[in-house]
Short mmCIF file of C-alpha atoms in Angstrom, two decimals:
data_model
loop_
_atom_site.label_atom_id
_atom_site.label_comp_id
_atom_site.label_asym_id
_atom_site.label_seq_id
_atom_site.Cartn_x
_atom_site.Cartn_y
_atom_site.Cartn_z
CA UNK A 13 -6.04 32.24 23.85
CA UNK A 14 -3.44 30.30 25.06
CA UNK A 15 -4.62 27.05 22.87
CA UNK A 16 -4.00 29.14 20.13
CA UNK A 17 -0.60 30.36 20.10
CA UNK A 18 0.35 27.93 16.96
CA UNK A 19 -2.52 28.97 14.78
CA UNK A 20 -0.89 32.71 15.22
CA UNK A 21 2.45 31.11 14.31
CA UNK A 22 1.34 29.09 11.15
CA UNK A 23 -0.02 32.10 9.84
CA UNK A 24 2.44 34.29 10.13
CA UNK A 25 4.87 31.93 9.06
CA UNK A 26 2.76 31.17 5.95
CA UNK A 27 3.20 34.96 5.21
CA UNK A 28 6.61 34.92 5.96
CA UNK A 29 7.03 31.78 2.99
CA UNK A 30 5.10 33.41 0.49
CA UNK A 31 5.97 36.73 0.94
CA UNK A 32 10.43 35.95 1.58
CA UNK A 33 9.75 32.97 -0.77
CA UNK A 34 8.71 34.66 -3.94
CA UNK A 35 10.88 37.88 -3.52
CA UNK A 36 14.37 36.07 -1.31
CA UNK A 37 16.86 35.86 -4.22
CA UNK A 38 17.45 32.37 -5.04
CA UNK A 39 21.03 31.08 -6.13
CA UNK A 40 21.13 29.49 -9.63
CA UNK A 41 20.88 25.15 -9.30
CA UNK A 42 21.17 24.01 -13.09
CA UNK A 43 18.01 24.57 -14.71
CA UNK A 44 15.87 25.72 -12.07
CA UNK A 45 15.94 29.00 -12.29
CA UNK A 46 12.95 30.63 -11.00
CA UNK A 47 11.25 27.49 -10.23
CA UNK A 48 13.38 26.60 -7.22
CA UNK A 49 10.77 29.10 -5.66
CA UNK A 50 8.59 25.69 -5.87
CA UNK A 51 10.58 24.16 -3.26
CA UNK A 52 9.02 26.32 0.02
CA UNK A 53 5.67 25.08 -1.48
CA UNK A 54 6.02 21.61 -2.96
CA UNK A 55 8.20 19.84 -0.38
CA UNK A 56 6.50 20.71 2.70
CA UNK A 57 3.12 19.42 1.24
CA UNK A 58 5.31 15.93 1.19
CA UNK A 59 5.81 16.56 4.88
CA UNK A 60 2.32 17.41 5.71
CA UNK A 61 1.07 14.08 4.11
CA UNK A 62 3.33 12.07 6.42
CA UNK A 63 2.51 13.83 9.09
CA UNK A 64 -1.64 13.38 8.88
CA UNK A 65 -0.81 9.73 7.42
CA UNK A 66 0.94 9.06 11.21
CA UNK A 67 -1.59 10.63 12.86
CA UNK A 68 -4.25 9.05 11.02
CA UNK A 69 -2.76 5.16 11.95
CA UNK A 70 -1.93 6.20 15.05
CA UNK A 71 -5.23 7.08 15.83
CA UNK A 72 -6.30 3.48 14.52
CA UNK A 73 -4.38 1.81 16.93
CA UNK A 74 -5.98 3.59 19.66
CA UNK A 75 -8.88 3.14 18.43
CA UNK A 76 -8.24 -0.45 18.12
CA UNK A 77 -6.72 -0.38 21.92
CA UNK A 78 -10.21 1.29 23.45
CA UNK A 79 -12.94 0.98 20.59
CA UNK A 80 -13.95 4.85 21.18
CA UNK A 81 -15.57 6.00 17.99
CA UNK A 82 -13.80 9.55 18.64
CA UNK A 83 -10.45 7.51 17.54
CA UNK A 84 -11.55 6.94 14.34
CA UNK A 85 -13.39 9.87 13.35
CA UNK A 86 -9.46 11.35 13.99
CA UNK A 87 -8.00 8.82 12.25
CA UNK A 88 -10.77 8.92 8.72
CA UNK A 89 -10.19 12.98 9.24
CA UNK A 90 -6.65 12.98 9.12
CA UNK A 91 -6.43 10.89 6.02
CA UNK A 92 -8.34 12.80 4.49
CA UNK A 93 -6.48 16.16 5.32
CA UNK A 94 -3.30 14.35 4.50
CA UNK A 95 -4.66 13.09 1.17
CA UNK A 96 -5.78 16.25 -0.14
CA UNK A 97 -1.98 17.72 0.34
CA UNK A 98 -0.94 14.45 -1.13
CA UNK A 99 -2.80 15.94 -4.15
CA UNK A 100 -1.15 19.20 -3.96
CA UNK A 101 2.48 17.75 -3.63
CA UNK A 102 1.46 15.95 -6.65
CA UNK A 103 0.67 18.64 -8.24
CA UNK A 104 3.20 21.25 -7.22
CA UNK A 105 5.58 18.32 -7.95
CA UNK A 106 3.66 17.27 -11.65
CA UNK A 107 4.40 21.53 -12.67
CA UNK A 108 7.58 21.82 -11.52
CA UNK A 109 8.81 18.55 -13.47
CA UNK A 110 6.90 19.82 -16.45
CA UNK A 111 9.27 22.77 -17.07
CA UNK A 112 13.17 21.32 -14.90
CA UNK A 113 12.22 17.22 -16.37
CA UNK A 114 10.72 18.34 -19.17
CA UNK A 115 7.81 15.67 -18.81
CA UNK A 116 4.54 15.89 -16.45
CA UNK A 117 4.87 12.12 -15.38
CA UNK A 118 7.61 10.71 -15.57
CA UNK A 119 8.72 7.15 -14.00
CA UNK A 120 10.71 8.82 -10.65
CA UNK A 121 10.53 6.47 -7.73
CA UNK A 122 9.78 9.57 -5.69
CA UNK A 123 6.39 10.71 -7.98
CA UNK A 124 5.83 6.43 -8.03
CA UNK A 125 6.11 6.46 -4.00
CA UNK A 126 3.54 9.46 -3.75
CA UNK A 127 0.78 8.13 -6.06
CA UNK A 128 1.21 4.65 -4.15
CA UNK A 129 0.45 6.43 -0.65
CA UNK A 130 -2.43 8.24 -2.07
CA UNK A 131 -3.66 5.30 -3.59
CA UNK A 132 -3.70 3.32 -0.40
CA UNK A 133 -5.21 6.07 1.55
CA UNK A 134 -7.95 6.61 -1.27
CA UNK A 135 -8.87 3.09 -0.84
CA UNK A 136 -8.86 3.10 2.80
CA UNK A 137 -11.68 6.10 2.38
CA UNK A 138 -13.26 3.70 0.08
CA UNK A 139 -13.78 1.02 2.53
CA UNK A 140 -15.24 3.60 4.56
CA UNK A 141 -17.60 4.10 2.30
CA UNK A 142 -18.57 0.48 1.85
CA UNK A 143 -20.00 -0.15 5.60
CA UNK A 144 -22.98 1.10 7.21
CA UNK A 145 -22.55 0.03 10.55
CA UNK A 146 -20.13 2.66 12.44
CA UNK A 147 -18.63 0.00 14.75
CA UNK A 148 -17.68 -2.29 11.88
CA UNK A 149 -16.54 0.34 9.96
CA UNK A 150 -14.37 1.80 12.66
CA UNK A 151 -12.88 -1.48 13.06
CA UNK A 152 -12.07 -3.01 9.81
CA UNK A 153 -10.92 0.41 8.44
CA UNK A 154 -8.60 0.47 11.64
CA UNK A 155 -7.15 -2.55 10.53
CA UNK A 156 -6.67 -1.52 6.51
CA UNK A 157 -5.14 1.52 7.97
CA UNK A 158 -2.32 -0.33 9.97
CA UNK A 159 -2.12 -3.24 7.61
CA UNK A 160 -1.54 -0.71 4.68
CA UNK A 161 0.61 1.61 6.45
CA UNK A 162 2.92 -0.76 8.02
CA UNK A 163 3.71 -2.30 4.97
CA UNK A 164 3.53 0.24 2.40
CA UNK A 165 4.41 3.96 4.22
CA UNK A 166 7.54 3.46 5.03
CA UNK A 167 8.95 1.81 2.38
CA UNK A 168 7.96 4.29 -0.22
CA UNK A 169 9.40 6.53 2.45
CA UNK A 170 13.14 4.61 2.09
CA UNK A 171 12.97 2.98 -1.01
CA UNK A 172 12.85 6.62 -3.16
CA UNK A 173 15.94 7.22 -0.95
CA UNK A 174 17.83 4.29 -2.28
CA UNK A 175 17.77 4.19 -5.99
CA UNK A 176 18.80 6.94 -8.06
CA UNK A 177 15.80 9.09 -8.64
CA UNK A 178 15.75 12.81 -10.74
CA UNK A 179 14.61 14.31 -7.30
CA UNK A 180 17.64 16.14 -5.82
CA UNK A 181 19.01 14.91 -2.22
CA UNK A 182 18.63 10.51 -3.48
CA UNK A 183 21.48 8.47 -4.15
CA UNK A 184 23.14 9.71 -6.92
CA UNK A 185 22.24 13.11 -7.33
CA UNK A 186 23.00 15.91 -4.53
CA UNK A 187 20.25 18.05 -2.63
CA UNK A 188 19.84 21.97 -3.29
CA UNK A 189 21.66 22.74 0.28
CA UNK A 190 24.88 22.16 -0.77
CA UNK A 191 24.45 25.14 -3.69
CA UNK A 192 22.70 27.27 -1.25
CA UNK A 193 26.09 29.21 -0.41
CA UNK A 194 24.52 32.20 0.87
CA UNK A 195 21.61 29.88 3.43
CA UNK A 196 18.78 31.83 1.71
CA UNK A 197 16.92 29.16 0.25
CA UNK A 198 17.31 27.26 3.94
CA UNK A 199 16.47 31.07 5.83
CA UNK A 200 12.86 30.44 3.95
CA UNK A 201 12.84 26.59 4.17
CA UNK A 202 12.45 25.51 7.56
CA UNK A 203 10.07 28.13 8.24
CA UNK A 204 8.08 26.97 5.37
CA UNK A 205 8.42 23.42 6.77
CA UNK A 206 6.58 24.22 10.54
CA UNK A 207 4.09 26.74 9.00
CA UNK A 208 2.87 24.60 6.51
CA UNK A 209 3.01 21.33 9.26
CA UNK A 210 1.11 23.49 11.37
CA UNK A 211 -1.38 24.24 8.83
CA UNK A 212 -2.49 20.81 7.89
CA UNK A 213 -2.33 20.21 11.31
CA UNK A 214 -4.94 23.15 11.88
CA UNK A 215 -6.89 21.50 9.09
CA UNK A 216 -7.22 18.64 10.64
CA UNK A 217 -8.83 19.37 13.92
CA UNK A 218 -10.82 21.93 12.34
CA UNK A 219 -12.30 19.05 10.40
CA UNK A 220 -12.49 16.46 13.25
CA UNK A 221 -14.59 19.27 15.03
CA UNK A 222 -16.65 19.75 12.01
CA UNK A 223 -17.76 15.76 11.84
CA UNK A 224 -18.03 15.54 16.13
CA UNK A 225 -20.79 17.89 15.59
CA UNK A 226 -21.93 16.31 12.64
CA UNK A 227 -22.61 13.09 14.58
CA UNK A 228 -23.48 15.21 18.03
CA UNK A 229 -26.37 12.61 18.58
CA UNK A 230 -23.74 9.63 18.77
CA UNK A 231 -21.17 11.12 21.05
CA UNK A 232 -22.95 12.27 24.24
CA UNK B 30 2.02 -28.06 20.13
CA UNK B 31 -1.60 -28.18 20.49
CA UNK B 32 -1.50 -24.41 18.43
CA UNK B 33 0.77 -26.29 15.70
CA UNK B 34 -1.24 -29.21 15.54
CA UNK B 35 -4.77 -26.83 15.56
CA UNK B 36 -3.42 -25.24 12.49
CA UNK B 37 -2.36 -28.31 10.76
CA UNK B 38 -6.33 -29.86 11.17
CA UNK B 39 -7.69 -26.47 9.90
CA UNK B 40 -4.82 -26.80 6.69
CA UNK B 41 -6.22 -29.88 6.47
CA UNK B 42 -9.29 -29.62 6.33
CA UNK B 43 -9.18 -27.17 3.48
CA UNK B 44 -7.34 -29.60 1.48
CA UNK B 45 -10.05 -32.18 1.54
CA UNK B 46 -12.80 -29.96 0.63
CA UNK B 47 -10.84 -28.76 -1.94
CA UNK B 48 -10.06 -32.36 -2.95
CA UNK B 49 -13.89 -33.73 -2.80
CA UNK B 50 -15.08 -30.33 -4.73
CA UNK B 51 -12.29 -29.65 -7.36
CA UNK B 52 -13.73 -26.38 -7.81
CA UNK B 53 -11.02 -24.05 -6.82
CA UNK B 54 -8.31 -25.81 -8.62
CA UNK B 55 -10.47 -26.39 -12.11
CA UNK B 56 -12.11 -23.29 -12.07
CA UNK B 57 -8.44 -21.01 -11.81
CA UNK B 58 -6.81 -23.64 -14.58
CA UNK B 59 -9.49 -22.61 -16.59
CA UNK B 60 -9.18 -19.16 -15.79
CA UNK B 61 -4.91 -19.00 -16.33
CA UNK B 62 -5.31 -21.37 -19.59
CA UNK B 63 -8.37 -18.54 -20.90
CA UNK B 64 -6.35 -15.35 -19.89
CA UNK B 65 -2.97 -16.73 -21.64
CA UNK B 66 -4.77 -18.12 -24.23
CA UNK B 67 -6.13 -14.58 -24.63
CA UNK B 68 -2.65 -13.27 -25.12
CA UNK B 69 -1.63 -15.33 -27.24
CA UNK B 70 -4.11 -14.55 -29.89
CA UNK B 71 -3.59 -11.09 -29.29
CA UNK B 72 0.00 -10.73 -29.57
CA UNK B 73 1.52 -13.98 -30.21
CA UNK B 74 4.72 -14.66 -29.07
CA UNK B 75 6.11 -11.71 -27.50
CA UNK B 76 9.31 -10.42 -26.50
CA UNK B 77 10.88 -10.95 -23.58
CA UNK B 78 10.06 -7.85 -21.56
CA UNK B 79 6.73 -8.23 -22.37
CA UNK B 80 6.49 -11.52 -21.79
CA UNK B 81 7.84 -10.66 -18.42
CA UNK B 82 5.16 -8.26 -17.84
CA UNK B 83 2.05 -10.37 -18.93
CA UNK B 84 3.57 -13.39 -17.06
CA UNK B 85 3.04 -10.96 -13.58
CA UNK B 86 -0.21 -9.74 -14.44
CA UNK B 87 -1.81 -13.02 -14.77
CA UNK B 88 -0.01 -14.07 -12.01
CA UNK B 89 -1.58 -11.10 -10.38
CA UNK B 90 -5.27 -11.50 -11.70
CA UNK B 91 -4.49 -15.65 -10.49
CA UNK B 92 -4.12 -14.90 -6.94
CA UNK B 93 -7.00 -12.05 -6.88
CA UNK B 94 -9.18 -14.84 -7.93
CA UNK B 95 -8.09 -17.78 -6.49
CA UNK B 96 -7.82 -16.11 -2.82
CA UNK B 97 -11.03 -13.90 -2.64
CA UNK B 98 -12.41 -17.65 -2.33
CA UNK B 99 -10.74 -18.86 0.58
CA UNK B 100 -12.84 -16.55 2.65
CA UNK B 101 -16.33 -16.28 0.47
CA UNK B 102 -16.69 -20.50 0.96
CA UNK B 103 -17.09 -20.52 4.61
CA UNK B 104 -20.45 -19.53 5.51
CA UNK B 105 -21.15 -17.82 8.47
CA UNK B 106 -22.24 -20.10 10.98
CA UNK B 107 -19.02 -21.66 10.33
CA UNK B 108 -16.74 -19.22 10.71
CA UNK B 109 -18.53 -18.97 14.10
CA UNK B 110 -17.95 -22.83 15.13
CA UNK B 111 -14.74 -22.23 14.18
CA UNK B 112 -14.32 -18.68 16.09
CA UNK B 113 -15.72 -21.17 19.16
CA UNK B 114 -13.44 -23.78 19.47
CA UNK B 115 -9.75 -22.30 18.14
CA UNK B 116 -7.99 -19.18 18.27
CA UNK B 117 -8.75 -16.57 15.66
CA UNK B 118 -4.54 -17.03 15.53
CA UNK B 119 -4.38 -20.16 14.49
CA UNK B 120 -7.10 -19.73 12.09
CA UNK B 121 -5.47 -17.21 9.98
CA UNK B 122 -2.20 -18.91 10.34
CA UNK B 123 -3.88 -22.29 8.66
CA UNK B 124 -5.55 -19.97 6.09
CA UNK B 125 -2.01 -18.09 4.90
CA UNK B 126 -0.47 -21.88 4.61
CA UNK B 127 -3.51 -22.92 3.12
CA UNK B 128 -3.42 -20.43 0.60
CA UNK B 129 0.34 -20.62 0.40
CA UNK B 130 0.19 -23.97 -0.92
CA UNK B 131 -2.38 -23.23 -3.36
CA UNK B 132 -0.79 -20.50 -4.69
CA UNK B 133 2.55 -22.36 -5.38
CA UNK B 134 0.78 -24.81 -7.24
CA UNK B 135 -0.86 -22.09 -9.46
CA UNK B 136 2.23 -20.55 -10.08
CA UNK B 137 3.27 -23.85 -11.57
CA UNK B 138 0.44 -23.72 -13.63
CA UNK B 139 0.52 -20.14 -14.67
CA UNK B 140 4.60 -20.50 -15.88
CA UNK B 141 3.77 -23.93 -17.81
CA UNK B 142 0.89 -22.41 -19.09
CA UNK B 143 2.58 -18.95 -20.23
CA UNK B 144 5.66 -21.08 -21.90
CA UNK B 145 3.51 -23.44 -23.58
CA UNK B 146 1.17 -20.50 -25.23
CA UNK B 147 3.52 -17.64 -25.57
CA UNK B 148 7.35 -19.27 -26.02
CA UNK B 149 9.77 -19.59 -23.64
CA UNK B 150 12.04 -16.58 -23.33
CA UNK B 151 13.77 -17.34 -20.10
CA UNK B 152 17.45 -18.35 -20.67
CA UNK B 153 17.80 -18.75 -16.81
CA UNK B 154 14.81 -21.41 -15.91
CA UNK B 155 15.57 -22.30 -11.88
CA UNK B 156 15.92 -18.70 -11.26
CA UNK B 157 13.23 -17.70 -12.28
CA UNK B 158 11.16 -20.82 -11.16
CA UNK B 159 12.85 -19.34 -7.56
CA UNK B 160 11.09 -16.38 -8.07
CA UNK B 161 8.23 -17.24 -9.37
CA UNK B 162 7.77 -19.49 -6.30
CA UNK B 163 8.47 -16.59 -3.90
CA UNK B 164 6.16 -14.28 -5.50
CA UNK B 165 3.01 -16.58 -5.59
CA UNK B 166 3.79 -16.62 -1.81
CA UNK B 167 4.63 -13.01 -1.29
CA UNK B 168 0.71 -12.44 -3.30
CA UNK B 169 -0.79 -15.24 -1.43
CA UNK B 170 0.20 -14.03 1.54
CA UNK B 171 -1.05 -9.91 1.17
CA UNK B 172 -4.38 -11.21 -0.66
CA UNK B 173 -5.13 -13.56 2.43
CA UNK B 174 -5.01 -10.93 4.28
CA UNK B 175 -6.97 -8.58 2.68
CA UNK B 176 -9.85 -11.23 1.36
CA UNK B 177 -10.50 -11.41 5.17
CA UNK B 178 -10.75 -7.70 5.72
CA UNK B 179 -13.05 -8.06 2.53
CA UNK B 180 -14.92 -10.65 3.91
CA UNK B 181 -16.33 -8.16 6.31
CA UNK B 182 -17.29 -6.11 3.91
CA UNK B 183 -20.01 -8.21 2.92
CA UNK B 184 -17.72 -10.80 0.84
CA UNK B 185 -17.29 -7.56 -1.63
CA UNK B 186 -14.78 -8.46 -4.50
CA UNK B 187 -14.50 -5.34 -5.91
CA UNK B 188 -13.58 -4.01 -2.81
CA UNK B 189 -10.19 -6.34 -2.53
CA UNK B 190 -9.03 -5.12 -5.80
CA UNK B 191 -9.26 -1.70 -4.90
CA UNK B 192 -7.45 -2.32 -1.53
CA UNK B 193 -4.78 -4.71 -2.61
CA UNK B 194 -3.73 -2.91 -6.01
CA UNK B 195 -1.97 -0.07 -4.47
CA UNK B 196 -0.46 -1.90 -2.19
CA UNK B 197 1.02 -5.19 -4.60
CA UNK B 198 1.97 -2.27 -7.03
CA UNK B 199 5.46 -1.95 -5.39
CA UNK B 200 5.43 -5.44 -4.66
CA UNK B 201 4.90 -6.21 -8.48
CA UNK B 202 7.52 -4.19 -9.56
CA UNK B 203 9.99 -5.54 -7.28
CA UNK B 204 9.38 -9.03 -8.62
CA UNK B 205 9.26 -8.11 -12.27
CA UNK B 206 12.71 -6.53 -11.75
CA UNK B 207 13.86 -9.43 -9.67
CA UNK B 208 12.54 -11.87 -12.61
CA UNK B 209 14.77 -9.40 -15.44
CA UNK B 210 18.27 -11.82 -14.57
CA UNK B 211 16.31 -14.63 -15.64
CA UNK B 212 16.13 -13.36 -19.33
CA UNK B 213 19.27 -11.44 -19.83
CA UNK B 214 22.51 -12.61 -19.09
CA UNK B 215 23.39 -8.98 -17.05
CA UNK B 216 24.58 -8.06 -13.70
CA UNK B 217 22.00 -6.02 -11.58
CA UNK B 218 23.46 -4.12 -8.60
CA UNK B 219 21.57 -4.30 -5.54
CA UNK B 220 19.60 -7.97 -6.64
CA UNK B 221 20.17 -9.15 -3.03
CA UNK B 222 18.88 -6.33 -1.55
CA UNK B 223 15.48 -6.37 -3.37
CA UNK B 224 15.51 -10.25 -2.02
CA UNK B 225 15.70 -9.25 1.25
CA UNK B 226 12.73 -6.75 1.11
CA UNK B 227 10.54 -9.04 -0.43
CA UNK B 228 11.69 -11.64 2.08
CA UNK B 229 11.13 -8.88 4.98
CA UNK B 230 7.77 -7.82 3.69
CA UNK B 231 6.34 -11.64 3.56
CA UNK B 232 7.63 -11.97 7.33
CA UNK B 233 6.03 -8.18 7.96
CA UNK B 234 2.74 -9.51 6.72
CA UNK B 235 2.81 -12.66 8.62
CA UNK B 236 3.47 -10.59 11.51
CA UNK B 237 0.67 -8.06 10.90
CA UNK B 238 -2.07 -10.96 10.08
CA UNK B 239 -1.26 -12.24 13.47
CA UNK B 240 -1.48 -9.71 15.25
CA UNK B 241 -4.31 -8.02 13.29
CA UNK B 242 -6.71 -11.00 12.50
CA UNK B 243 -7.84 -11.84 16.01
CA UNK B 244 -9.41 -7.86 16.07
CA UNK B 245 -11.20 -8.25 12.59
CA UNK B 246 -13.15 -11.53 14.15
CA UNK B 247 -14.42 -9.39 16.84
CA UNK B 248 -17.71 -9.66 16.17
#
């Protein structure tokens, strides 16, 4: 029971989010309106994706370091997990610029950045797909996974940071904390944060344990 | 100096097979002459943003080609003399000059090419000859690397577009924006900063080929 102490807390920080987040009274940040509700469920999913993208690459490396399969059924899990709240921050992101932005897509470093990481991660689950022996496809995914993330992750990490984007908190335009007078928004944001971390987290190993039995008859 | 002059043999001999065959070279003229050729029919001669635009795309679609071959011509018992007497290092070292060099020269190419068949638009030619140069390397450089990840995959061409697309994007747009001074006459804030990212990322990709290569010849 011990192990599980975190699971306990994502959940009941989850409930806390939804619950606080959709009734907490927001302060008013130039169009927003209601929609700054959005911002305990889209920017953590932005997190979460950085998050399983580390974990994923540094699981290659290890993998690379000791050439134990385990390594790289993490690291193929992970991305996976991290892509599919990729998606989600996409889409969270997509519906709240429809109705503040006034467009769906629109040409913001930030959105740019995202559907760049996804893309990369995509096609590292497409070279997956292409081998059908495990060992090669352990290694030379490893390798796309570094390669890929050492030159890409970070810079559309800092990059989005650097120009002027629409997103609030870039270079020209301020972040909702300074017009959160009254700390609500940040009483419901940092909670959000860990509980949805801890989530995709939870996500994760639930899926690494899912394929380890899957391929039971390689791992003995 | 024995690594130095290893890599310089292996450069080498590239350039002579590619000297005795002529197929590389010929065969991606043709293919830069066709594709701007293409253009031109379709659209004539075009402003200068989109001129701008095309130009990178067929530089893009150029180095795609030209560098998936670098990797598909050696056959395998080859690659495994070669994995035998030098340094999987070395080897990818000779391959990124290899395909440096080739790349420059195709950039050449591609810019005569494009002003010949679809005007010349750029008021600001060394500039833009500068980065024209320093993208062909910056391309030549990420597709070495991943034609040789794609090599494993069973020489699968399809495969390297879908790898290397996502992650030449940014790459792509940096350059285009770059390449912008060279048509209009404006001041763009932060110009040397983009420089020095593209200049970072080609020495970040030398970096990762060598230390990454030597595991993807593990075999």
């Amino acid at each position: 029971m011990a192990k599980h102490w975190w699971k306990a807390l994502a959940v009941l920080l989850l409930l806390y989010t939804i619950i606080a987040g959709f009734l907490v009274k927001v302060p008013a940040i130039e169009n927003n309106q209601q929609s700054t509700r959005n911002l305990f469920f889209h920017v953590p999913m932005w997190v979460c994706m950085y998050t399983l993208f580390t974990i994923s690459v540094a699981n290659s490396i290890l993998y690379l370091t000791k050439y134990d399969l385990k390594k790289d059924i993490l690291a193929s899990c992970a991305a996976n997990v991290g892509v599919l709240f990729g998606l989600m921050g996409f889409v969270t992101g997509s519906l709240w610029a429809t109705y503040t932005w006034g467009s769906t897509l629109t040409n913001d470093p930030k959105q740019i950045a995202t559907a760049v990481a996804l893309l990369i991660y995509l096609a590292y689950l497409v070279l997956r797909m292409s081998f059908t022996d495990i060992d090669k496809r352990a290694r030379v995914s490893a390798i796309y996974n570094i390669f890929a993330f050492a030159l890409l992750i970070p810079l559309t990490y800092i990059i989005p940071r650097m120009v002027d984007s629409l997103h609030p908190g870039s270079a020209s335009s301020p972040g909702f904390k300074s017009k959160d007078t009254d700390g609500t928004l940040m009483m419901v944001f940092y909670p959000a944060f860990i509980g949805w971390t801890l989530l995709s987290v939870w996500i994760y190993t639930l899926l690494a344990r899912y394929k380890r039995l899957e391929l039971k008859n390689i791992f003995k | 100096m024995a690594a130095l002059h290893q890599t310089l043999t292996l450069v080498k001999k590239d350039l002579v097979l590619e000297l005795r065959q002529k197929y590389a070279f010929y065969g991606i003229l043709l293919y830069i002459i066709s594709t701007v050729f293409v253009i031109n029919m379709m659209m004539g001669k075009p402003e200068e943003q989109i001129w701008n635009a095309q130009f990178w795309v067929v530089q893009l679609f150029v180095s795609v080609n030209a560098i998936a071959k670098s990797f598909m011509q050696e056959s395998r018992g080859r690659l495994l003399y070669f994995y035998s007497v030098v340094h999987p290092r070395y080897f990818i070292a000779a391959k990124l000059l290899y395909n440096m060099l080739l790349m420059a020269i195709m950039s050449i190419i591609a810019l005569v090419s494009c002003i010949v068949f679809l005007g010349n638009p750029i008021i600001n030619v060394w500039y833009f000859v500068g980065v024209v140069m320093l993208g062909g390397i910056s391309l030549s450089l990420l597709f070495t690397m991943l034609a040789a990840i794609a090599a494993q995959a069973n020489q699968n061409a399809a495969l390297m577009a879908i790898m290397g697309f996502p992650i030449m994007m940014p790459l792509l747009m940096m350059l285009a924006n770059i390449a912008r001074s060279a048509f209009v006459p404006v001041y763009q804030p932060g110009l040397l900063n983009m420089f020095l990212l593209l200049i970072g990322m080609d020495v970040l990709i030398i970096g990762l080929a060598m230390i990454l290569f030597p595991f993807l010849w593990k075999d």
